[in-house]
Amino acid sequence: MKLSRIAAVLFMLALAACNTVAGVGEDITGASRMVQGGLGGGGY
């Protein structure tokens, strides 16, 4: 019982870490597109 609880907590932490990394990647992408648009580049 205790092992499955630890496994569930580790799974939740891994999932949260993946979401955090994806969120940071989206923030960087958005900022770079904004800068590109400000410089006259053909942004998306």
PDB file of C-alpha atoms in Angstrom:
ATOM      1  CA  MET A   1       0.000   0.000   0.000  1.00  0.00           C
ATOM      2  CA  LYS A   2       2.763   2.424   0.914  1.00  0.00           C
ATOM      3  CA  LEU A   3       4.751   1.653  -2.257  1.00  0.00           C
ATOM      4  CA  SER A   4       1.795   2.411  -4.523  1.00  0.00           C
ATOM      5  CA  ARG A   5       1.248   5.710  -2.700  1.00  0.00           C
ATOM      6  CA  ILE A   6       4.903   6.686  -3.231  1.00  0.00           C
ATOM      7  CA  ALA A   7       4.650   5.703  -6.901  1.00  0.00           C
ATOM      8  CA  ALA A   8       1.525   7.842  -7.299  1.00  0.00           C
ATOM      9  CA  VAL A   9       3.249  10.855  -5.716  1.00  0.00           C
ATOM     10  CA  LEU A  10       6.304  10.422  -7.962  1.00  0.00           C
ATOM     11  CA  PHE A  11       4.045  10.178 -11.011  1.00  0.00           C
ATOM     12  CA  MET A  12       2.258  13.401 -10.065  1.00  0.00           C
ATOM     13  CA  LEU A  13       5.576  15.208  -9.526  1.00  0.00           C
ATOM     14  CA  ALA A  14       6.879  14.032 -12.907  1.00  0.00           C
ATOM     15  CA  LEU A  15       3.677  15.184 -14.601  1.00  0.00           C
ATOM     16  CA  ALA A  16       3.893  18.591 -12.924  1.00  0.00           C
ATOM     17  CA  ALA A  17       7.539  18.951 -13.977  1.00  0.00           C
ATOM     18  CA  CYS A  18       6.658  18.186 -17.603  1.00  0.00           C
ATOM     19  CA  ASN A  19       3.894  20.792 -17.566  1.00  0.00           C
ATOM     20  CA  THR A  20       6.276  23.370 -16.109  1.00  0.00           C
ATOM     21  CA  VAL A  21       8.897  22.729 -18.801  1.00  0.00           C
ATOM     22  CA  ALA A  22       6.243  22.944 -21.530  1.00  0.00           C
ATOM     23  CA  GLY A  23       4.945  26.215 -20.088  1.00  0.00           C
ATOM     24  CA  VAL A  24       8.422  27.754 -20.033  1.00  0.00           C
ATOM     25  CA  GLY A  25       8.954  26.660 -23.644  1.00  0.00           C
ATOM     26  CA  GLU A  26       5.705  28.324 -24.695  1.00  0.00           C
ATOM     27  CA  ASP A  27       6.663  31.532 -22.871  1.00  0.00           C
ATOM     28  CA  ILE A  28      10.027  31.651 -24.643  1.00  0.00           C
ATOM     29  CA  THR A  29       8.384  30.961 -28.009  1.00  0.00           C
ATOM     30  CA  GLY A  30       5.820  33.716 -27.459  1.00  0.00           C
ATOM     31  CA  ALA A  31       8.475  36.236 -26.423  1.00  0.00           C
ATOM     32  CA  SER A  32      10.695  35.431 -29.397  1.00  0.00           C
ATOM     33  CA  ARG A  33       7.786  35.806 -31.816  1.00  0.00           C
ATOM     34  CA  MET A  34       6.867  39.138 -30.244  1.00  0.00           C
ATOM     35  CA  VAL A  35      10.448  40.396 -30.655  1.00  0.00           C
ATOM     36  CA  GLN A  36      10.579  39.081 -34.209  1.00  0.00           C
ATOM     37  CA  GLY A  37       7.342  40.918 -35.022  1.00  0.00           C
ATOM     38  CA  GLY A  38       8.696  44.114 -33.452  1.00  0.00           C
ATOM     39  CA  LEU A  39      11.815  43.919 -35.599  1.00  0.00           C
ATOM     40  CA  GLY A  40       9.772  43.598 -38.775  1.00  0.00           C
ATOM     41  CA  GLY A  41      10.253  39.877 -39.202  1.00  0.00           C
ATOM     42  CA  GLY A  42       7.531  37.700 -40.637  1.00  0.00           C
ATOM     43  CA  GLY A  43       6.248  36.172 -37.424  1.00  0.00           C
ATOM     44  CA  TYR A  44       3.519  33.572 -37.164  1.00  0.00           C
TER      45      TYR A  44
END
